[in-house]
């Protein structure tokens, strides 16, 4: 097959989905690799690095789409790319389909085969780890006086206390943020709806981290003493409520910081609006908001190396076995199948956008396979709006 590594064109995005090492591995499997010119340049990988591994450098985006059987990149398919999608072509990227109806429609109209990479990770995405750790550091930068924050130092100084942080969500993102902030001396509280998660966090940190059940009432009670809130909650997209609404901002001191790593419109933070690395913050009700949508892009080399290693198995499986066999082998890859030749195969998108869908197992006709690998659903959102073939 011909595998194409696209250059990401989202504002502020510098990562690349395959480094020269992954390209060399795929070429050794017997495939041809096309790399769009300068795809890895901002992550520290030159065109010559890819050529040394045997890749062909292609200048034009249109040629990449025209020639590649499987195309991969890090972030969403941009509007200018919609017309380039073609039937039977395989796309692997972070589509975030439930939140992007126009992108989904373009994918369906093209009759391509699309995988949304964020749902394919068996052990959690390294991008989540990167977002949590770097997001914590970005929050500390937003706390600086010169950036509109309180001007408090994370661990405090002699005679001046350190900051108090509330982390909403104890999953991979939240634990990654906690690892950085607690090690730097911040006073941290983690809230989650899973008591088992809270117990595990307490055990790991020898009960030196406060834990509480995540409810709006608990958040209201603690907000007046909190310097920084880090939102790491995967908020149900159908929810009409917020964990922190605009009125609750009045409970926080001026110069406090909210870092919304989850970055969901209509998510857990009502005052959220997405920002970019060029203009990362805004102030609402005196509270500094940091809401950059692609935080890991700020550490493009490290995230590219880690992320490329994490998805290489999926890419090789698709290239070496084909879509059907790859989906039989790995339930996490199968659950990330978003669209198949004009049919929606992503349950959350069906529920949020009220579109009929068909299960990946049904469209691929693999339901009765004895060796079918099983994976849990990617989200709690369910849809019975089934499409019958």
CSV table of N, CA, C and O in Angstrom, one decimal, residues 254-367:
chain,number,residue,atom,x,y,z
A,254,UNK,N,-10.0,37.4,42.0
A,254,UNK,CA,-9.5,38.0,40.8
A,254,UNK,C,-8.0,37.5,40.5
A,254,UNK,O,-7.2,37.5,41.4
A,255,UNK,N,-7.7,37.2,39.3
A,255,UNK,CA,-6.4,36.7,38.9
A,255,UNK,C,-6.3,35.2,39.1
A,255,UNK,O,-5.2,34.6,38.8
A,256,UNK,N,-7.3,34.5,39.6
A,256,UNK,CA,-7.3,33.1,39.6
A,256,UNK,C,-7.3,32.5,38.1
A,256,UNK,O,-7.6,33.3,37.2
A,257,UNK,N,-7.0,31.3,38.0
A,257,UNK,CA,-6.8,30.7,36.6
A,257,UNK,C,-7.7,29.5,36.4
A,257,UNK,O,-7.8,28.6,37.3
A,258,UNK,N,-8.3,29.4,35.2
A,258,UNK,CA,-8.9,28.1,34.8
A,258,UNK,C,-8.2,27.6,33.6
A,258,UNK,O,-8.1,28.4,32.6
A,259,UNK,N,-7.7,26.4,33.6
A,259,UNK,CA,-7.1,25.7,32.5
A,259,UNK,C,-8.1,24.7,32.0
A,259,UNK,O,-8.3,23.7,32.7
A,260,UNK,N,-8.7,24.9,30.9
A,260,UNK,CA,-9.6,23.9,30.4
A,260,UNK,C,-9.0,23.0,29.4
A,260,UNK,O,-9.0,23.2,28.2
A,261,UNK,N,-8.4,21.9,29.9
A,261,UNK,CA,-7.6,21.0,29.0
A,261,UNK,C,-8.6,20.2,28.2
A,261,UNK,O,-8.3,19.8,27.0
A,262,UNK,N,-9.8,19.9,28.8
A,262,UNK,CA,-10.8,19.1,28.0
A,262,UNK,C,-11.2,19.8,26.8
A,262,UNK,O,-11.6,19.2,25.7
A,263,UNK,N,-11.3,21.1,26.8
A,263,UNK,CA,-11.5,21.9,25.6
A,263,UNK,C,-12.8,21.6,24.9
A,263,UNK,O,-12.8,21.4,23.7
A,264,UNK,N,-13.9,21.5,25.6
A,264,UNK,CA,-15.2,21.1,25.0
A,264,UNK,C,-16.1,22.3,25.0
A,264,UNK,O,-16.4,22.9,26.0
A,265,UNK,N,-16.6,22.7,23.8
A,265,UNK,CA,-17.7,23.6,23.7
A,265,UNK,C,-18.9,23.0,24.3
A,265,UNK,O,-19.2,21.8,24.1
A,266,UNK,N,-19.7,23.7,25.2
A,266,UNK,CA,-20.8,23.1,26.0
A,266,UNK,C,-20.2,22.0,26.8
A,266,UNK,O,-20.9,21.0,27.0
A,267,UNK,N,-19.0,22.2,27.4
A,267,UNK,CA,-18.4,21.2,28.2
A,267,UNK,C,-18.7,21.5,29.7
A,267,UNK,O,-19.7,22.1,30.1
A,268,UNK,N,-17.7,21.2,30.6
A,268,UNK,CA,-17.9,21.3,32.0
A,268,UNK,C,-17.8,22.8,32.5
A,268,UNK,O,-18.3,23.1,33.5
A,269,UNK,N,-17.1,23.7,31.6
A,269,UNK,CA,-16.9,25.1,32.0
A,269,UNK,C,-17.7,25.9,31.1
A,269,UNK,O,-17.5,26.0,29.9
A,270,UNK,N,-18.7,26.6,31.6
A,270,UNK,CA,-19.6,27.4,30.8
A,270,UNK,C,-18.9,28.6,30.1
A,270,UNK,O,-19.2,28.9,28.9
A,271,UNK,N,-17.9,29.2,30.7
A,271,UNK,CA,-17.2,30.3,30.2
A,271,UNK,C,-16.1,30.0,29.2
A,271,UNK,O,-15.3,30.8,28.7
A,272,UNK,N,-16.0,28.7,28.8
A,272,UNK,CA,-15.0,28.2,27.9
A,272,UNK,C,-15.2,28.8,26.5
A,272,UNK,O,-16.3,28.8,26.0
A,273,UNK,N,-14.1,29.2,25.9
A,273,UNK,CA,-14.1,29.4,24.4
A,273,UNK,C,-12.6,29.1,24.0
A,273,UNK,O,-11.7,29.5,24.6
A,274,UNK,N,-12.5,28.4,22.9
A,274,UNK,CA,-11.2,27.9,22.5
A,274,UNK,C,-10.2,29.0,22.1
A,274,UNK,O,-10.6,30.0,21.4
A,275,UNK,N,-9.0,28.9,22.5
A,275,UNK,CA,-8.0,29.8,22.2
A,275,UNK,C,-6.8,29.1,21.4
A,275,UNK,O,-6.9,27.9,21.2
A,276,UNK,N,-5.8,29.9,21.0
A,276,UNK,CA,-4.7,29.3,20.3
A,276,UNK,C,-3.4,29.7,21.0
A,276,UNK,O,-3.4,30.5,21.9
A,277,UNK,N,-2.3,29.0,20.5
A,277,UNK,CA,-1.0,29.3,21.1
A,277,UNK,C,-0.6,30.8,20.9
A,277,UNK,O,0.1,31.3,21.7
A,278,UNK,N,-1.1,31.4,19.8
A,278,UNK,CA,-0.7,32.8,19.6
A,278,UNK,C,-1.4,33.7,20.6
A,278,UNK,O,-0.9,34.8,21.0
A,279,UNK,N,-2.7,33.4,20.9
A,279,UNK,CA,-3.5,34.2,21.9
A,279,UNK,C,-4.1,33.2,22.9
A,279,UNK,O,-5.3,32.9,22.8
A,280,UNK,N,-3.3,32.7,23.9
A,280,UNK,CA,-3.7,31.6,24.7
A,280,UNK,C,-4.7,31.9,25.8
A,280,UNK,O,-5.4,30.9,26.2
A,281,UNK,N,-4.9,33.1,26.2
A,281,UNK,CA,-5.7,33.4,27.4
A,281,UNK,C,-6.7,34.5,27.1
A,281,UNK,O,-6.5,35.3,26.2
A,282,UNK,N,-7.7,34.5,27.9
A,282,UNK,CA,-8.6,35.7,28.0
A,282,UNK,C,-9.1,35.8,29.4
A,282,UNK,O,-9.0,34.8,30.2
A,283,UNK,N,-9.6,36.9,29.8
A,283,UNK,CA,-10.1,37.1,31.2
A,283,UNK,C,-11.6,37.4,31.2
A,283,UNK,O,-12.1,38.2,30.4
A,284,UNK,N,-12.3,36.6,32.0
A,284,UNK,CA,-13.7,36.8,32.2
A,284,UNK,C,-14.0,36.8,33.7
A,284,UNK,O,-13.6,35.9,34.4
A,285,UNK,N,-14.8,37.8,34.1
A,285,UNK,CA,-15.1,38.0,35.5
A,285,UNK,C,-13.8,38.0,36.4
A,285,UNK,O,-13.8,37.5,37.5
A,286,UNK,N,-12.7,38.5,35.8
A,286,UNK,CA,-11.5,38.6,36.6
A,286,UNK,C,-10.7,37.3,36.6
A,286,UNK,O,-9.6,37.3,37.2
A,287,UNK,N,-11.2,36.3,36.0
A,287,UNK,CA,-10.5,35.0,36.0
A,287,UNK,C,-9.8,34.7,34.7
A,287,UNK,O,-10.4,34.9,33.6
A,288,UNK,N,-8.5,34.4,34.7
A,288,UNK,CA,-7.8,34.1,33.5
A,288,UNK,C,-8.1,32.7,33.0
A,288,UNK,O,-8.1,31.7,33.8
A,289,UNK,N,-8.5,32.6,31.8
A,289,UNK,CA,-8.9,31.3,31.1
A,289,UNK,C,-7.8,31.0,30.1
A,289,UNK,O,-7.5,31.7,29.2
A,290,UNK,N,-7.2,29.8,30.3
A,290,UNK,CA,-6.3,29.2,29.3
A,290,UNK,C,-7.0,28.0,28.6
A,290,UNK,O,-7.3,27.0,29.3
A,291,UNK,N,-7.3,28.2,27.3
A,291,UNK,CA,-8.2,27.2,26.7
A,291,UNK,C,-7.7,26.8,25.3
A,291,UNK,O,-8.4,26.7,24.3
A,292,UNK,N,-6.4,26.6,25.2
A,292,UNK,CA,-5.8,26.2,23.9
A,292,UNK,C,-6.2,24.8,23.6
A,292,UNK,O,-6.1,23.9,24.4
A,293,UNK,N,-6.6,24.5,22.3
A,293,UNK,CA,-7.1,23.3,21.9
A,293,UNK,C,-6.1,22.2,21.6
A,293,UNK,O,-6.4,21.0,21.6
A,294,UNK,N,-4.9,22.6,21.4
A,294,UNK,CA,-3.8,21.6,21.1
A,294,UNK,C,-2.6,21.9,21.9
A,294,UNK,O,-1.5,22.1,21.4
A,295,UNK,N,-2.7,21.7,23.2
A,295,UNK,CA,-1.6,22.0,24.1
A,295,UNK,C,-0.4,21.1,23.8
A,295,UNK,O,0.7,21.7,23.8
A,296,UNK,N,-0.5,19.8,23.4
A,296,UNK,CA,0.7,19.1,23.1
A,296,UNK,C,1.5,19.6,22.0
A,296,UNK,O,2.7,19.3,21.9
A,297,UNK,N,0.9,20.4,21.1
A,297,UNK,CA,1.6,21.0,20.0
A,297,UNK,C,2.8,21.9,20.5
A,297,UNK,O,3.7,22.2,19.7
A,298,UNK,N,2.7,22.3,21.7
A,298,UNK,CA,3.8,23.2,22.3
A,298,UNK,C,5.0,22.4,22.6
A,298,UNK,O,6.1,23.0,22.7
A,299,UNK,N,4.9,21.1,22.7
A,299,UNK,CA,6.1,20.3,22.9
A,299,UNK,C,6.1,19.2,21.8
A,299,UNK,O,6.1,18.0,22.0
A,300,UNK,N,6.2,19.8,20.6
A,300,UNK,CA,6.0,19.0,19.4
A,300,UNK,C,7.0,17.8,19.2
A,300,UNK,O,6.6,16.7,18.7
A,301,UNK,N,8.2,18.0,19.6
A,301,UNK,CA,9.1,16.8,19.4
A,301,UNK,C,8.8,15.7,20.3
A,301,UNK,O,8.6,14.5,19.9
A,302,UNK,N,8.6,15.9,21.6
A,302,UNK,CA,8.4,14.9,22.6
A,302,UNK,C,7.0,14.2,22.2
A,302,UNK,O,6.9,12.9,22.3
A,303,UNK,N,6.0,15.0,22.0
A,303,UNK,CA,4.7,14.4,21.7
A,303,UNK,C,4.7,13.6,20.4
A,303,UNK,O,4.0,12.6,20.3
A,304,UNK,N,5.4,14.1,19.4
A,304,UNK,CA,5.5,13.4,18.1
A,304,UNK,C,6.2,12.0,18.3
A,304,UNK,O,5.7,11.0,17.8
A,305,UNK,N,7.3,12.0,19.0
A,305,UNK,CA,8.0,10.8,19.2
A,305,UNK,C,7.1,9.8,20.0
A,305,UNK,O,7.0,8.6,19.6
A,306,UNK,N,6.5,10.2,21.0
A,306,UNK,CA,5.7,9.3,21.8
A,306,UNK,C,4.4,8.9,21.1
A,306,UNK,O,4.0,7.7,21.1
A,307,UNK,N,3.7,9.8,20.4
A,307,UNK,CA,2.5,9.5,19.8
A,307,UNK,C,2.7,8.6,18.6
A,307,UNK,O,1.9,7.7,18.3
A,308,UNK,N,3.8,8.9,17.8
A,308,UNK,CA,4.1,8.0,16.6
A,308,UNK,C,4.3,6.6,17.1
A,308,UNK,O,3.8,5.6,16.4
A,309,UNK,N,5.0,6.4,18.2
A,309,UNK,CA,5.3,5.1,18.7
A,309,UNK,C,3.9,4.4,19.1
A,309,UNK,O,3.8,3.2,18.9
A,310,UNK,N,3.0,5.2,19.6
A,310,UNK,CA,1.8,4.6,20.2
A,310,UNK,C,0.8,4.2,19.1
A,310,UNK,O,0.0,3.3,19.3
A,311,UNK,N,0.9,4.8,17.9
A,311,UNK,CA,-0.1,4.5,16.8
A,311,UNK,C,0.5,3.6,15.7
A,311,UNK,O,-0.2,3.2,14.8
A,312,UNK,N,1.8,3.4,15.8
A,312,UNK,CA,2.5,2.6,14.8
A,312,UNK,C,1.9,1.2,14.6
A,312,UNK,O,1.7,0.7,13.5
A,313,UNK,N,1.5,0.6,15.7
A,313,UNK,CA,0.9,-0.8,15.6
A,313,UNK,C,-0.4,-0.7,14.8
A,313,UNK,O,-0.7,-1.6,14.0
A,314,UNK,N,-1.2,0.3,15.0
A,314,UNK,CA,-2.5,0.4,14.3
A,314,UNK,C,-2.2,0.6,12.8
A,314,UNK,O,-2.8,0.0,11.9
A,315,UNK,N,-1.3,1.5,12.5
A,315,UNK,CA,-1.0,1.8,11.1
A,315,UNK,C,-0.4,0.6,10.4
A,315,UNK,O,-0.8,0.3,9.3
A,316,UNK,N,0.5,-0.1,11.0
A,316,UNK,CA,1.1,-1.3,10.4
A,316,UNK,C,0.0,-2.4,10.2
A,316,UNK,O,0.0,-3.1,9.2
A,317,UNK,N,-0.9,-2.5,11.2
A,317,UNK,CA,-2.0,-3.5,11.1
A,317,UNK,C,-2.9,-3.3,9.9
A,317,UNK,O,-3.2,-4.2,9.2
A,318,UNK,N,-3.3,-2.0,9.7
A,318,UNK,CA,-4.1,-1.6,8.6
A,318,UNK,C,-3.4,-1.9,7.3
A,318,UNK,O,-3.9,-2.4,6.3
A,319,UNK,N,-2.1,-1.5,7.2
A,319,UNK,CA,-1.3,-1.6,6.0
A,319,UNK,C,-1.0,-3.1,5.7
A,319,UNK,O,-1.1,-3.5,4.5
A,320,UNK,N,-0.7,-3.9,6.7
A,320,UNK,CA,-0.3,-5.3,6.4
A,320,UNK,C,-1.5,-6.2,6.3
A,320,UNK,O,-1.4,-7.2,5.6
A,321,UNK,N,-2.6,-5.9,7.0
A,321,UNK,CA,-3.7,-6.9,7.1
A,321,UNK,C,-4.9,-6.4,6.4
A,321,UNK,O,-5.8,-7.3,6.0
A,322,UNK,N,-5.0,-5.1,6.1
A,322,UNK,CA,-6.3,-4.6,5.6
A,322,UNK,C,-7.2,-4.2,6.7
A,322,UNK,O,-7.1,-4.6,7.9
A,323,UNK,N,-8.2,-3.4,6.4
A,323,UNK,CA,-9.1,-2.8,7.4
A,323,UNK,C,-9.8,-3.9,8.2
A,323,UNK,O,-9.9,-3.9,9.4
A,324,UNK,N,-10.4,-4.9,7.5
A,324,UNK,CA,-11.3,-5.8,8.2
A,324,UNK,C,-10.5,-6.7,9.1
A,324,UNK,O,-10.9,-6.8,10.3
A,325,UNK,N,-9.4,-7.2,8.7
A,325,UNK,CA,-8.6,-8.1,9.6
A,325,UNK,C,-8.0,-7.3,10.8
A,325,UNK,O,-7.9,-7.8,11.9
A,326,UNK,N,-7.6,-6.0,10.5
A,326,UNK,CA,-7.1,-5.2,11.5
A,326,UNK,C,-8.1,-4.9,12.6
A,326,UNK,O,-7.8,-4.9,13.8
A,327,UNK,N,-9.4,-4.8,12.2
A,327,UNK,CA,-10.5,-4.5,13.1
A,327,UNK,C,-10.9,-5.8,13.9
A,327,UNK,O,-11.4,-5.7,15.0
A,328,UNK,N,-10.7,-6.9,13.3
A,328,UNK,CA,-10.9,-8.2,14.0
A,328,UNK,C,-9.8,-8.3,15.1
A,328,UNK,O,-10.1,-8.7,16.3
A,329,UNK,N,-8.6,-8.0,14.8
A,329,UNK,CA,-7.5,-8.2,15.7
A,329,UNK,C,-7.5,-7.3,16.9
A,329,UNK,O,-7.1,-7.7,18.0
A,330,UNK,N,-8.0,-6.0,16.7
A,330,UNK,CA,-7.9,-5.0,17.8
A,330,UNK,C,-9.3,-4.3,18.0
A,330,UNK,O,-9.7,-3.5,17.1
A,331,UNK,N,-10.0,-4.6,19.1
A,331,UNK,CA,-11.2,-4.0,19.3
A,331,UNK,C,-11.2,-2.5,19.5
A,331,UNK,O,-12.1,-1.7,19.3
A,332,UNK,N,-10.0,-2.0,20.0
A,332,UNK,CA,-9.8,-0.5,20.2
A,332,UNK,C,-9.7,0.2,18.9
A,332,UNK,O,-10.3,1.3,18.7
A,333,UNK,N,-9.1,-0.4,17.9
A,333,UNK,CA,-9.1,0.1,16.5
A,333,UNK,C,-10.5,0.1,15.9
A,333,UNK,O,-10.9,1.0,15.3
A,334,UNK,N,-11.1,-1.0,16.2
A,334,UNK,CA,-12.5,-1.2,15.6
A,334,UNK,C,-13.5,-0.2,16.1
A,334,UNK,O,-14.3,0.4,15.4
A,335,UNK,N,-13.4,0.1,17.4
A,335,UNK,CA,-14.3,1.1,18.0
A,335,UNK,C,-14.0,2.5,17.5
A,335,UNK,O,-14.9,3.4,17.6
A,336,UNK,N,-12.9,2.7,17.0
A,336,UNK,CA,-12.5,4.1,16.5
A,336,UNK,C,-12.9,4.3,15.0
A,336,UNK,O,-12.8,5.4,14.5
A,337,UNK,N,-13.4,3.2,14.4
A,337,UNK,CA,-13.9,3.3,13.0
A,337,UNK,C,-15.1,4.3,13.0
A,337,UNK,O,-16.1,4.1,13.7
A,338,UNK,N,-15.0,5.4,12.3
A,338,UNK,CA,-16.0,6.5,12.3
A,338,UNK,C,-16.9,6.4,11.1
A,338,UNK,O,-18.1,6.6,11.3
A,339,UNK,N,-16.4,6.0,10.0
A,339,UNK,CA,-17.2,5.9,8.8
A,339,UNK,C,-16.6,4.9,7.8
A,339,UNK,O,-15.4,4.8,7.8
A,340,UNK,N,-17.5,4.2,7.2
A,340,UNK,CA,-17.1,3.1,6.2
A,340,UNK,C,-17.9,3.2,4.9
A,340,UNK,O,-19.0,2.9,4.9
A,341,UNK,N,-17.2,3.8,3.9
A,341,UNK,CA,-17.8,3.9,2.6
A,341,UNK,C,-19.2,4.5,2.6
A,341,UNK,O,-20.1,3.9,2.0
A,342,UNK,N,-19.3,5.6,3.2
A,342,UNK,CA,-20.6,6.3,3.2
A,342,UNK,C,-21.5,6.0,4.4
A,342,UNK,O,-22.6,6.6,4.6
A,343,UNK,N,-21.2,5.1,5.3
A,343,UNK,CA,-22.0,4.7,6.4
A,343,UNK,C,-21.3,5.2,7.7
A,343,UNK,O,-20.1,5.0,7.9
A,344,UNK,N,-22.1,5.8,8.6
A,344,UNK,CA,-21.6,6.3,9.9
A,344,UNK,C,-21.5,5.0,10.8
A,344,UNK,O,-22.4,4.2,10.9
A,345,UNK,N,-20.3,4.9,11.4
A,345,UNK,CA,-20.1,3.7,12.3
A,345,UNK,C,-19.6,4.1,13.7
A,345,UNK,O,-19.1,3.3,14.4
A,346,UNK,N,-20.0,5.4,14.1
A,346,UNK,CA,-19.5,5.9,15.4
A,346,UNK,C,-20.7,6.3,16.2
A,346,UNK,O,-21.5,7.2,15.9
A,347,UNK,N,-20.8,5.5,17.3
A,347,UNK,CA,-22.1,5.6,18.2
A,347,UNK,C,-22.3,7.0,18.8
A,347,UNK,O,-23.4,7.5,18.7
A,348,UNK,N,-21.3,7.6,19.4
A,348,UNK,CA,-21.4,8.9,20.0
A,348,UNK,C,-21.9,9.9,19.0
A,348,UNK,O,-22.7,10.8,19.3
A,349,UNK,N,-21.3,9.9,17.8
A,349,UNK,CA,-21.7,10.8,16.8
A,349,UNK,C,-23.1,10.7,16.4
A,349,UNK,O,-23.9,11.6,16.2
A,350,UNK,N,-23.6,9.4,16.3
A,350,UNK,CA,-25.0,9.1,16.0
A,350,UNK,C,-25.9,9.8,17.0
A,350,UNK,O,-26.9,10.4,16.7
A,351,UNK,N,-25.5,9.6,18.3
A,351,UNK,CA,-26.4,10.2,19.4
A,351,UNK,C,-26.4,11.7,19.4
A,351,UNK,O,-27.5,12.3,19.5
A,352,UNK,N,-25.2,12.3,19.3
A,352,UNK,CA,-25.1,13.8,19.4
A,352,UNK,C,-25.7,14.5,18.2
A,352,UNK,O,-26.3,15.5,18.3
A,353,UNK,N,-25.4,13.9,17.0
A,353,UNK,CA,-25.9,14.6,15.8
A,353,UNK,C,-27.2,14.0,15.2
A,353,UNK,O,-27.6,14.4,14.1
A,354,UNK,N,-27.8,13.1,15.9
A,354,UNK,CA,-29.0,12.4,15.5
A,354,UNK,C,-28.9,11.9,14.1
A,354,UNK,O,-29.8,12.1,13.2
A,355,UNK,N,-27.8,11.1,13.8
A,355,UNK,CA,-27.6,10.5,12.6
A,355,UNK,C,-27.8,9.0,12.7
A,355,UNK,O,-27.3,8.4,13.8
A,356,UNK,N,-28.3,8.3,11.8
A,356,UNK,CA,-28.4,6.8,11.9
A,356,UNK,C,-27.0,6.2,11.7
A,356,UNK,O,-26.2,6.7,11.0
A,357,UNK,N,-26.7,5.1,12.5
A,357,UNK,CA,-25.4,4.5,12.4
A,357,UNK,C,-25.5,3.0,12.3
A,357,UNK,O,-26.6,2.4,12.5
A,358,UNK,N,-24.4,2.4,12.0
A,358,UNK,CA,-24.3,0.9,11.9
A,358,UNK,C,-23.1,0.5,12.7
A,358,UNK,O,-22.0,1.2,12.6
A,359,UNK,N,-23.1,-0.6,13.5
A,359,UNK,CA,-22.0,-1.0,14.2
A,359,UNK,C,-20.9,-1.4,13.3
A,359,UNK,O,-21.1,-2.0,12.2
A,360,UNK,N,-19.6,-1.1,13.7
A,360,UNK,CA,-18.5,-1.6,12.8
A,360,UNK,C,-18.5,-3.1,12.5
A,360,UNK,O,-18.2,-3.5,11.4
A,361,UNK,N,-18.9,-3.9,13.6
A,361,UNK,CA,-18.9,-5.3,13.4
A,361,UNK,C,-19.9,-5.7,12.3
A,361,UNK,O,-19.7,-6.7,11.6
A,362,UNK,N,-21.0,-5.0,12.2
A,362,UNK,CA,-22.0,-5.3,11.2
A,362,UNK,C,-21.6,-4.9,9.8
A,362,UNK,O,-21.8,-5.7,8.8
A,363,UNK,N,-21.1,-3.7,9.7
A,363,UNK,CA,-20.7,-3.2,8.3
A,363,UNK,C,-19.5,-4.0,7.8
A,363,UNK,O,-19.4,-4.2,6.5
A,364,UNK,N,-18.7,-4.5,8.7
A,364,UNK,CA,-17.5,-5.3,8.2
A,364,UNK,C,-17.9,-6.8,8.2
A,364,UNK,O,-17.1,-7.6,7.7
A,365,UNK,N,-19.1,-7.2,8.6
A,365,UNK,CA,-19.6,-8.6,8.6
A,365,UNK,C,-18.6,-9.5,9.4
A,365,UNK,O,-18.2,-10.5,8.9
A,366,UNK,N,-18.3,-9.1,10.6
A,366,UNK,CA,-17.4,-9.8,11.4
A,366,UNK,C,-17.9,-10.2,12.8
A,366,UNK,O,-17.2,-10.6,13.7
A,367,UNK,N,-19.2,-10.0,13.0
A,367,UNK,CA,-19.9,-10.2,14.3
A,367,UNK,C,-19.6,-11.6,14.9
A,367,UNK,O,-19.4,-11.7,16.1
